[in-house]
PDB file of C-alpha atoms in Angstrom:
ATOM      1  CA  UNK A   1      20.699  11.864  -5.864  1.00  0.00           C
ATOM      2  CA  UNK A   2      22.628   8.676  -7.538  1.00  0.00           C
ATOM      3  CA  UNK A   3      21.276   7.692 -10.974  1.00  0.00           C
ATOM      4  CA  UNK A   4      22.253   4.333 -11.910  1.00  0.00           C
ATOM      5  CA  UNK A   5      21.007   3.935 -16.281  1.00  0.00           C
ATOM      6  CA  UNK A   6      21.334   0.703 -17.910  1.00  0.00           C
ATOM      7  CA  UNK A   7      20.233   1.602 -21.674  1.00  0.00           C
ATOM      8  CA  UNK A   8      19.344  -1.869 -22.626  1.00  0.00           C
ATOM      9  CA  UNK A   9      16.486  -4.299 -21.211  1.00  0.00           C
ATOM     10  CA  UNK A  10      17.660  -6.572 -23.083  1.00  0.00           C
ATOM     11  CA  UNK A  11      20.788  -8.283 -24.339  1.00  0.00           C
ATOM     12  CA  UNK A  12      21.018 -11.503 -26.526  1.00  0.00           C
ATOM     13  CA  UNK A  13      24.178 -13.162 -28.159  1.00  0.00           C
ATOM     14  CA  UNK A  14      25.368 -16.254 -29.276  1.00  0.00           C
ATOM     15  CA  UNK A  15      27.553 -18.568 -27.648  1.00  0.00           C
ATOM     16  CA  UNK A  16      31.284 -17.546 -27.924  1.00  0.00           C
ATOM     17  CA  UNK A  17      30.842 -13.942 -28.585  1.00  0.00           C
ATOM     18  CA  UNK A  18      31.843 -10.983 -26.846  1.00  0.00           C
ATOM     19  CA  UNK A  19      29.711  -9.243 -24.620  1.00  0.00           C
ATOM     20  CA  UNK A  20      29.438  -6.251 -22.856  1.00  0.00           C
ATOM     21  CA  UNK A  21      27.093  -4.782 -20.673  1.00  0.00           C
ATOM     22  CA  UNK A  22      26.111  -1.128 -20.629  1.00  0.00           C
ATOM     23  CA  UNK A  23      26.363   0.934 -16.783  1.00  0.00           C
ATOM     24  CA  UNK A  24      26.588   4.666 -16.712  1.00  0.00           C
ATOM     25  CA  UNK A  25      25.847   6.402 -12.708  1.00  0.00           C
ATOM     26  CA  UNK A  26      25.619   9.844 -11.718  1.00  0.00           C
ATOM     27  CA  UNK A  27      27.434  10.701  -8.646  1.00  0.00           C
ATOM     28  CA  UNK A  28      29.062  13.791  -7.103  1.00  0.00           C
ATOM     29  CA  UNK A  29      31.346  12.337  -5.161  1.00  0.00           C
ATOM     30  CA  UNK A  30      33.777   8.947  -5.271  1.00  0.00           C
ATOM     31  CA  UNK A  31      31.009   5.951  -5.952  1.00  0.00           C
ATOM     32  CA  UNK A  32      31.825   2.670  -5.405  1.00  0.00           C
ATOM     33  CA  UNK A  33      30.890   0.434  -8.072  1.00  0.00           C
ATOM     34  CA  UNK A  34      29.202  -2.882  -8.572  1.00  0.00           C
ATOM     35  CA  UNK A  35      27.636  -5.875 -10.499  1.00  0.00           C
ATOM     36  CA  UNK A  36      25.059  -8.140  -9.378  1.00  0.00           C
ATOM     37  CA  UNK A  37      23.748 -10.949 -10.848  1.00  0.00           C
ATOM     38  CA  UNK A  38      20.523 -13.009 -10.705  1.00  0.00           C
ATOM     39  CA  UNK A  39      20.252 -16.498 -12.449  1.00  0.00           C
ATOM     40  CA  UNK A  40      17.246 -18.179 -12.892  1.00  0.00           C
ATOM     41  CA  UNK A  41      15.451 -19.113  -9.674  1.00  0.00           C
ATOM     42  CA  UNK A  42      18.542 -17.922  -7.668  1.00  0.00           C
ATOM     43  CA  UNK A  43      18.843 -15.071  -4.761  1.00  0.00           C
ATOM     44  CA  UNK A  44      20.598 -12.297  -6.561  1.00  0.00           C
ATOM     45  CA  UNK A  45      24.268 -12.143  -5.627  1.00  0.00           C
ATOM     46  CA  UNK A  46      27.523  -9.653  -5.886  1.00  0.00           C
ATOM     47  CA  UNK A  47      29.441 -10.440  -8.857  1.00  0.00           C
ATOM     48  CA  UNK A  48      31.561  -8.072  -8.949  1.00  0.00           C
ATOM     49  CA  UNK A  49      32.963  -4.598  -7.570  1.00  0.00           C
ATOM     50  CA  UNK A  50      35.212  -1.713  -8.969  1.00  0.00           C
ATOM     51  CA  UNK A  51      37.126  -1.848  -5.732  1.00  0.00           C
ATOM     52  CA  UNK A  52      38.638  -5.297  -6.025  1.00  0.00           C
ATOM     53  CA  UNK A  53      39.514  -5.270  -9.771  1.00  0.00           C
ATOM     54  CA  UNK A  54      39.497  -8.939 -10.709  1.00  0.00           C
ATOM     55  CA  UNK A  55      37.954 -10.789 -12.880  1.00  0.00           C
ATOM     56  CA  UNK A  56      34.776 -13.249 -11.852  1.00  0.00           C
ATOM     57  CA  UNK A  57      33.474 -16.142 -14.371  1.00  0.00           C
ATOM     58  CA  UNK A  58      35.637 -14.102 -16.983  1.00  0.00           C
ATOM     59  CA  UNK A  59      34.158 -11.084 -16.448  1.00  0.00           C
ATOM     60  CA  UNK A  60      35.538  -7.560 -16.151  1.00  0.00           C
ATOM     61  CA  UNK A  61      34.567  -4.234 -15.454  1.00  0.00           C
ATOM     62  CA  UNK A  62      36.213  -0.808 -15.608  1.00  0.00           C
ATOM     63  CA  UNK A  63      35.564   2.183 -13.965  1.00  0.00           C
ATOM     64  CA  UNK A  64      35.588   4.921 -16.446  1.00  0.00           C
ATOM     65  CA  UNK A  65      35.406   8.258 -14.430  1.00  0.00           C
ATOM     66  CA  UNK A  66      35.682  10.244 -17.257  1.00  0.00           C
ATOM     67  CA  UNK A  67      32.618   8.709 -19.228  1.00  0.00           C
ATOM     68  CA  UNK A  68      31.093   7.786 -15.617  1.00  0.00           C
ATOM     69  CA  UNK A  69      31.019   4.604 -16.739  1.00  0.00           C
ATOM     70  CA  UNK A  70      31.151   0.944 -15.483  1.00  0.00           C
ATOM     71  CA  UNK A  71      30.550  -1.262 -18.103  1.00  0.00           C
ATOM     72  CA  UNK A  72      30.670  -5.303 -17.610  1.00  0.00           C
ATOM     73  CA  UNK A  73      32.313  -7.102 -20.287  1.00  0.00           C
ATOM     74  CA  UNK A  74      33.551 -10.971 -20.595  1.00  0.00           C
ATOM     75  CA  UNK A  75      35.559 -11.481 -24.561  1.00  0.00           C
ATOM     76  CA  UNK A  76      33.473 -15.004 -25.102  1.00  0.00           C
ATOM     77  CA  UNK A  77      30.311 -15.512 -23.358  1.00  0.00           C
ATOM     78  CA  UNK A  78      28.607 -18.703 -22.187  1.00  0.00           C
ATOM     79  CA  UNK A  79      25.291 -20.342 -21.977  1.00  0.00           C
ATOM     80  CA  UNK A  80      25.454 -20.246 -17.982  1.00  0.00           C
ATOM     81  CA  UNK A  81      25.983 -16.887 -18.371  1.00  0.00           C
ATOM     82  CA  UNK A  82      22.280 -15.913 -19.206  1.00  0.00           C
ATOM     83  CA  UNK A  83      21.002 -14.233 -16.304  1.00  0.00           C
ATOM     84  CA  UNK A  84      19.544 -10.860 -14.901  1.00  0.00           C
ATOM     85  CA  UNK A  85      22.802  -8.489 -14.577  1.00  0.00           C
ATOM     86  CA  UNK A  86      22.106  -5.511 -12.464  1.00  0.00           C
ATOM     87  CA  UNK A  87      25.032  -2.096 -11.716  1.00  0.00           C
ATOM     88  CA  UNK A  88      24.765  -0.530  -8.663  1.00  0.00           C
ATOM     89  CA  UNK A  89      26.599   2.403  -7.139  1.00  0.00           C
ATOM     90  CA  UNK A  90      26.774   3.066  -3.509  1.00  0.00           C
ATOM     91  CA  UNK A  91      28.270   5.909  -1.470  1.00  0.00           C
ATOM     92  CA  UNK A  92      29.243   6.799   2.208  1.00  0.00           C
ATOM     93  CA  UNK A  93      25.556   5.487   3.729  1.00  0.00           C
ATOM     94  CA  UNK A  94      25.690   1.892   3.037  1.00  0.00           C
ATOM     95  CA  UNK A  95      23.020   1.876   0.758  1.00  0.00           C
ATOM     96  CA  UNK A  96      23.118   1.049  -3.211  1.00  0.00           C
ATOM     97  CA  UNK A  97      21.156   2.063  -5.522  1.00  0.00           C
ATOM     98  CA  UNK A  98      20.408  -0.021  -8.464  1.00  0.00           C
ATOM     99  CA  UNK A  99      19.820   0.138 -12.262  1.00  0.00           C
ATOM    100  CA  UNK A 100      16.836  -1.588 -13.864  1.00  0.00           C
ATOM    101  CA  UNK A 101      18.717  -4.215 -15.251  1.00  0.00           C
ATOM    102  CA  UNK A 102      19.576  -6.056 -18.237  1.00  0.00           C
ATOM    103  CA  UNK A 103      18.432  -9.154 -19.141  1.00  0.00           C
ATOM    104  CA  UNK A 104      21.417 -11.158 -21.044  1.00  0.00           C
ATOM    105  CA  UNK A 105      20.555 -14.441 -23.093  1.00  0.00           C
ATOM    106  CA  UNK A 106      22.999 -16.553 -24.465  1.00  0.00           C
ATOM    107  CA  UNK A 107      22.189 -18.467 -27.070  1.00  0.00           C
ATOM    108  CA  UNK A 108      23.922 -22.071 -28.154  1.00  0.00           C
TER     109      UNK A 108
ATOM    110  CA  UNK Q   1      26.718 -20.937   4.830  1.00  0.00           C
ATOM    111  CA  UNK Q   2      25.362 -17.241   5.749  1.00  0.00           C
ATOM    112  CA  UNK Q   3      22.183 -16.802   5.029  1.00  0.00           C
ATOM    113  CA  UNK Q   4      19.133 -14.274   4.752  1.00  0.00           C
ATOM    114  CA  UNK Q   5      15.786 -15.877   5.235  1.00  0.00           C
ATOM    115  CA  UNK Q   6      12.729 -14.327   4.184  1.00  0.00           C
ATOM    116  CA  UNK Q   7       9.374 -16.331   6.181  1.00  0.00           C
ATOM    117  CA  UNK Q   8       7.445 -16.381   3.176  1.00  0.00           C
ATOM    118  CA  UNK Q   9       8.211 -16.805  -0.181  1.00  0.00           C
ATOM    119  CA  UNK Q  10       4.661 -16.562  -1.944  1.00  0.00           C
ATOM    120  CA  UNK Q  11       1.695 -14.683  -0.357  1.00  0.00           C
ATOM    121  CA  UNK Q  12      -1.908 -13.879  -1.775  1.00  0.00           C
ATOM    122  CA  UNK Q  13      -3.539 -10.817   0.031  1.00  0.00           C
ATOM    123  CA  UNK Q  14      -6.608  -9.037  -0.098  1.00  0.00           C
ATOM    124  CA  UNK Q  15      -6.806  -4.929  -1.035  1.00  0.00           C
ATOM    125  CA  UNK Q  16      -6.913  -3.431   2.768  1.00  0.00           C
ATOM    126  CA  UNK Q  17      -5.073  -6.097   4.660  1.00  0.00           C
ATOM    127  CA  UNK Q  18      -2.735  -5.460   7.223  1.00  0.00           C
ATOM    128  CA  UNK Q  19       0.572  -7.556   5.477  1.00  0.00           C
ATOM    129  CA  UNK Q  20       3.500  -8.522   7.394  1.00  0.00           C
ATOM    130  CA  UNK Q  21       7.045  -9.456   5.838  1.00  0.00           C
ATOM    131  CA  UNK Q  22       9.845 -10.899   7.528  1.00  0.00           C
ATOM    132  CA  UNK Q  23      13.357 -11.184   7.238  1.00  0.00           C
ATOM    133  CA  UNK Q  24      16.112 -12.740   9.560  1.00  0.00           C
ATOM    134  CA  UNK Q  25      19.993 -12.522   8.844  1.00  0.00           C
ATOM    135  CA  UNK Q  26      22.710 -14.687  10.591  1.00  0.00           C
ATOM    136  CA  UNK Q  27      25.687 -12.555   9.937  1.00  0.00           C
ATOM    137  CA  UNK Q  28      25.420 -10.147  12.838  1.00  0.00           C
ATOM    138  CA  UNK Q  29      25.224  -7.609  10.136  1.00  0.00           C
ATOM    139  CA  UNK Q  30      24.386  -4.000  10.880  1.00  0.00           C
ATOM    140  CA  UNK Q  31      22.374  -2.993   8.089  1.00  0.00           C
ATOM    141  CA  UNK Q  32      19.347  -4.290   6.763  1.00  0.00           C
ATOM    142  CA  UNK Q  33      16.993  -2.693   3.801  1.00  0.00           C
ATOM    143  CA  UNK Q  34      14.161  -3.634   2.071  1.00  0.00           C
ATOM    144  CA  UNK Q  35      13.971  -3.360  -1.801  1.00  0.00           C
ATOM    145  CA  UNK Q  36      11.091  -4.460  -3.953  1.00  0.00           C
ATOM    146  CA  UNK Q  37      11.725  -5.586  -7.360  1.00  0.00           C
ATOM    147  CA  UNK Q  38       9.315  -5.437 -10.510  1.00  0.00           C
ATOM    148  CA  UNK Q  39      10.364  -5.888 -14.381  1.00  0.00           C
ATOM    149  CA  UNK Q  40      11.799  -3.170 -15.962  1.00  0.00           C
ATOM    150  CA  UNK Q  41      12.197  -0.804 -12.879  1.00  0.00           C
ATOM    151  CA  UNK Q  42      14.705  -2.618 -11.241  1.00  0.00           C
ATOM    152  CA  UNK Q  43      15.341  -2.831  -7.383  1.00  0.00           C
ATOM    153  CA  UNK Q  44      13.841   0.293  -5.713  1.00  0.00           C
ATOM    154  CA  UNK Q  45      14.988   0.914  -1.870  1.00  0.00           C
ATOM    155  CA  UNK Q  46      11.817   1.072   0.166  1.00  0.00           C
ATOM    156  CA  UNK Q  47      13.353   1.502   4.012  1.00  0.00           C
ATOM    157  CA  UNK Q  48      16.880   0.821   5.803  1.00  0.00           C
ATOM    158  CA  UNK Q  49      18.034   0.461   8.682  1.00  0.00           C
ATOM    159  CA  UNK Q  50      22.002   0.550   9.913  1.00  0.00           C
ATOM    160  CA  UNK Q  51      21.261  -0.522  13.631  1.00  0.00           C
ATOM    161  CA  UNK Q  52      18.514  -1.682  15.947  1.00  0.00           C
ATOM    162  CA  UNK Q  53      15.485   0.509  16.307  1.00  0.00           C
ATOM    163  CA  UNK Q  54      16.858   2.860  13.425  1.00  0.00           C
ATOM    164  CA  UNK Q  55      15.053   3.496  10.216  1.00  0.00           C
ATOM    165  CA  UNK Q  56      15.432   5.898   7.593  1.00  0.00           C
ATOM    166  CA  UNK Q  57      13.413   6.422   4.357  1.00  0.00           C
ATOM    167  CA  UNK Q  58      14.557   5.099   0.486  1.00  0.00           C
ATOM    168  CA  UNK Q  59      13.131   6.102  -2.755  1.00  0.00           C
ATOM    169  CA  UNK Q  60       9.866   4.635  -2.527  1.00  0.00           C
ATOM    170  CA  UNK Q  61       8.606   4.625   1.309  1.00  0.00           C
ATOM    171  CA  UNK Q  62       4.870   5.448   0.604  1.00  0.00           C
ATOM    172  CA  UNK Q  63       2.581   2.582   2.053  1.00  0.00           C
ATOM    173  CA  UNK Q  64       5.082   0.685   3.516  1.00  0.00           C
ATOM    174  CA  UNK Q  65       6.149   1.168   7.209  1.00  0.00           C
ATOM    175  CA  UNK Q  66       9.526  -1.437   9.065  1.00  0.00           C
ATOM    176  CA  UNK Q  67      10.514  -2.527  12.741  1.00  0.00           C
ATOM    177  CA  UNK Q  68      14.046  -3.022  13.854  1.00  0.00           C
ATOM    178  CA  UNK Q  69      13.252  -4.666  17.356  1.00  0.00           C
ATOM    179  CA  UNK Q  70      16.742  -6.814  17.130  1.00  0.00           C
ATOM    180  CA  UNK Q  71      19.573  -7.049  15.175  1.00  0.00           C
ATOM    181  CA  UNK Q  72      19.086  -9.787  12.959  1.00  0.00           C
ATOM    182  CA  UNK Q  73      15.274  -8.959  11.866  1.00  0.00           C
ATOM    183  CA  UNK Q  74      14.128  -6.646   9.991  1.00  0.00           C
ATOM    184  CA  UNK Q  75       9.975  -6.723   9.145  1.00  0.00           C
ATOM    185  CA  UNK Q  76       8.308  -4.743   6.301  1.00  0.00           C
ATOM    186  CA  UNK Q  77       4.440  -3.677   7.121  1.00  0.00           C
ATOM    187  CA  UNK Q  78       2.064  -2.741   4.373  1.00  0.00           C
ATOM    188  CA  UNK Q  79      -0.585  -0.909   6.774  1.00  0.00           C
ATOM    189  CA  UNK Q  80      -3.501  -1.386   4.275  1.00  0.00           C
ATOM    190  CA  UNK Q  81      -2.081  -3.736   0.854  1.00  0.00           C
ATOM    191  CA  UNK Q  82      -3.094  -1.606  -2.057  1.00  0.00           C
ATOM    192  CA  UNK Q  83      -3.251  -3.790  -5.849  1.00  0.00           C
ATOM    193  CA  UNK Q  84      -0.034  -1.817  -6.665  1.00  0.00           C
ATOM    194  CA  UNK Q  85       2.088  -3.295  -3.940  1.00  0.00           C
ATOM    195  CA  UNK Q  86       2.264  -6.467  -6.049  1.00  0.00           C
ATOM    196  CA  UNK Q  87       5.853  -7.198  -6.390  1.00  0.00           C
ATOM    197  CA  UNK Q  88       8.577  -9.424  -5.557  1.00  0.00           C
ATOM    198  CA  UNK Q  89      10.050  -7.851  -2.608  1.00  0.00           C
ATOM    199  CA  UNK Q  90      13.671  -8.613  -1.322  1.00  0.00           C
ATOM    200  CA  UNK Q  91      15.629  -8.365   1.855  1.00  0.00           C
ATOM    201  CA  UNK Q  92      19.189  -7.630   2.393  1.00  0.00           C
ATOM    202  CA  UNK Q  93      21.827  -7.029   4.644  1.00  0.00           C
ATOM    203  CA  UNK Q  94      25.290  -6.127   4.894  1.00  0.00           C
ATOM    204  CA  UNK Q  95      28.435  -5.164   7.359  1.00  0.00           C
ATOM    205  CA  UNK Q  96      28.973  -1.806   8.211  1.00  0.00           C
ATOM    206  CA  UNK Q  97      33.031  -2.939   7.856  1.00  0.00           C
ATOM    207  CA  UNK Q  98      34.736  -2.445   4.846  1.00  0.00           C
ATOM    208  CA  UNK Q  99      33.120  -4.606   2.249  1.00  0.00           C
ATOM    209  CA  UNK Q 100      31.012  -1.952   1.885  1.00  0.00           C
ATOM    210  CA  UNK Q 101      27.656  -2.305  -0.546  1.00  0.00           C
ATOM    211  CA  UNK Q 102      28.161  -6.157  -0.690  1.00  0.00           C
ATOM    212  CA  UNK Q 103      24.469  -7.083   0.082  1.00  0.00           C
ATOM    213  CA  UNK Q 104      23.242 -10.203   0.391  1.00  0.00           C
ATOM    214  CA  UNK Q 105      19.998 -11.310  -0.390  1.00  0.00           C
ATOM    215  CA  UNK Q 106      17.160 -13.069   0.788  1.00  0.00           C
ATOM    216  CA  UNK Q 107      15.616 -15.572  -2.270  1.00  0.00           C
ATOM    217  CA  UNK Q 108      12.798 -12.609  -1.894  1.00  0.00           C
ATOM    218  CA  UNK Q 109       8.821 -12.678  -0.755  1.00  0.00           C
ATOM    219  CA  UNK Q 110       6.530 -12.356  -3.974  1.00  0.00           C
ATOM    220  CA  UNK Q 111       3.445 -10.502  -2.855  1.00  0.00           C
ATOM    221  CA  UNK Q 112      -0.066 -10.581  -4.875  1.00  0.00           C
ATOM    222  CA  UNK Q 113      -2.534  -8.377  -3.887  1.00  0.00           C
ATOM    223  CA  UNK Q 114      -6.290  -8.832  -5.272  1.00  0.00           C
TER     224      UNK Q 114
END
């Protein structure tokens, strides 16, 4: 079964600084990779995927096979950018299964 | 603007009722699932469906039952709402084509059971 672990609930920085958020999956075969993001009173929505790899709002994300990792990361983050971030992995049956989520809060 | 429309976005139910959630996409998608979404579990898969009349199971199907009668809607059914079934439960659909696990979402259906 796909196991999708996002280590940290929570995430707060200030304004301007770095961030990156944590995504490690378990998966046998070739996943397919993505972040989705919820703000505040909004449906949640793709942000990104592995597949595409460009950058959205500034953010990045690399798939690290080796490390099975996906982790999001955007070099100076912004108060808009406080949201619900979820990584999901998805395989050959259409569905995704998703982590628990982080909550990231930028600070001014 | 595509959308997926979830009927009700805040309902108060007893322990025992019979619960009804609906959803309605108008992409012409194939798939449709039904997640439910509670703090620090995340989104857990309840049921899916990739075409009319088809179902199959996700991680968490107990208590919860779904109809695929046409393409575009896609109904959860609590049988008998149980206190635990409080959540914030969300809709989704995507293509079967080749933007494969972009789902979109439904602004989602908060449940409270007393």
């Amino acid at each position: 079964a796909q196991r999708v672990t996002q280590p940290e609930k929570l995430l707060s920085v200030f304004k301007g600084a770095p961030v990156e958020l944590k995504c490690n999956y378990s998966y046998s075969g070739s996943p397919e990779l993505f972040w989705y993001v919820q703000y505040s009173r909004q449906r949640l929505q793709l942000l990104l995927r592995h597949i595409s790899r460009e950058s959205i709002k500034g953010f990045t994300a690399d798939l690290n096979k080796g490390e099975t990792s996906f982790h999001l990361k955007k070099p100076f983050a912004q108060e808009e950018d406080s949201a619900m971030y979820y990584c999901a992995s998805g395989g050959s049956n259409y569905k995704l299964t998703f982590g628990k989520g982080t909550l990231l809060t930028v600070n001014p | 603007d595509v959308k997926v429309t979830q009927s009700s976005r805040y309902l108060v139910k007893r322990t025992g009722e019979k619960v009804f959630l609906e959803c309605v996409q108008d992409m012409d998608h194939e798939n449709m699932f039904w997640y439910r979404q509670d703090p620090g579990l995340g989104l857990r898969l309840i049921y899916f469906s990739y075409d009319v009349k088809m179902k199959e199971k996700g991680d968490i199907p107990e208590g919860y039952s779904v109809s695929r009668e046409k393409k575009e809607r896609f109904s959860l059914i609590l049988e008998s709402a149980s206190t635990n079934q409080t959540s914030m439960y969300l809709c989704a659909s995507s293509s079967r084509g080749r933007l494969l696990g972009e789902l979109f979402f439904g602004e989602g259906s908060r449940l409270t059971v007393l």
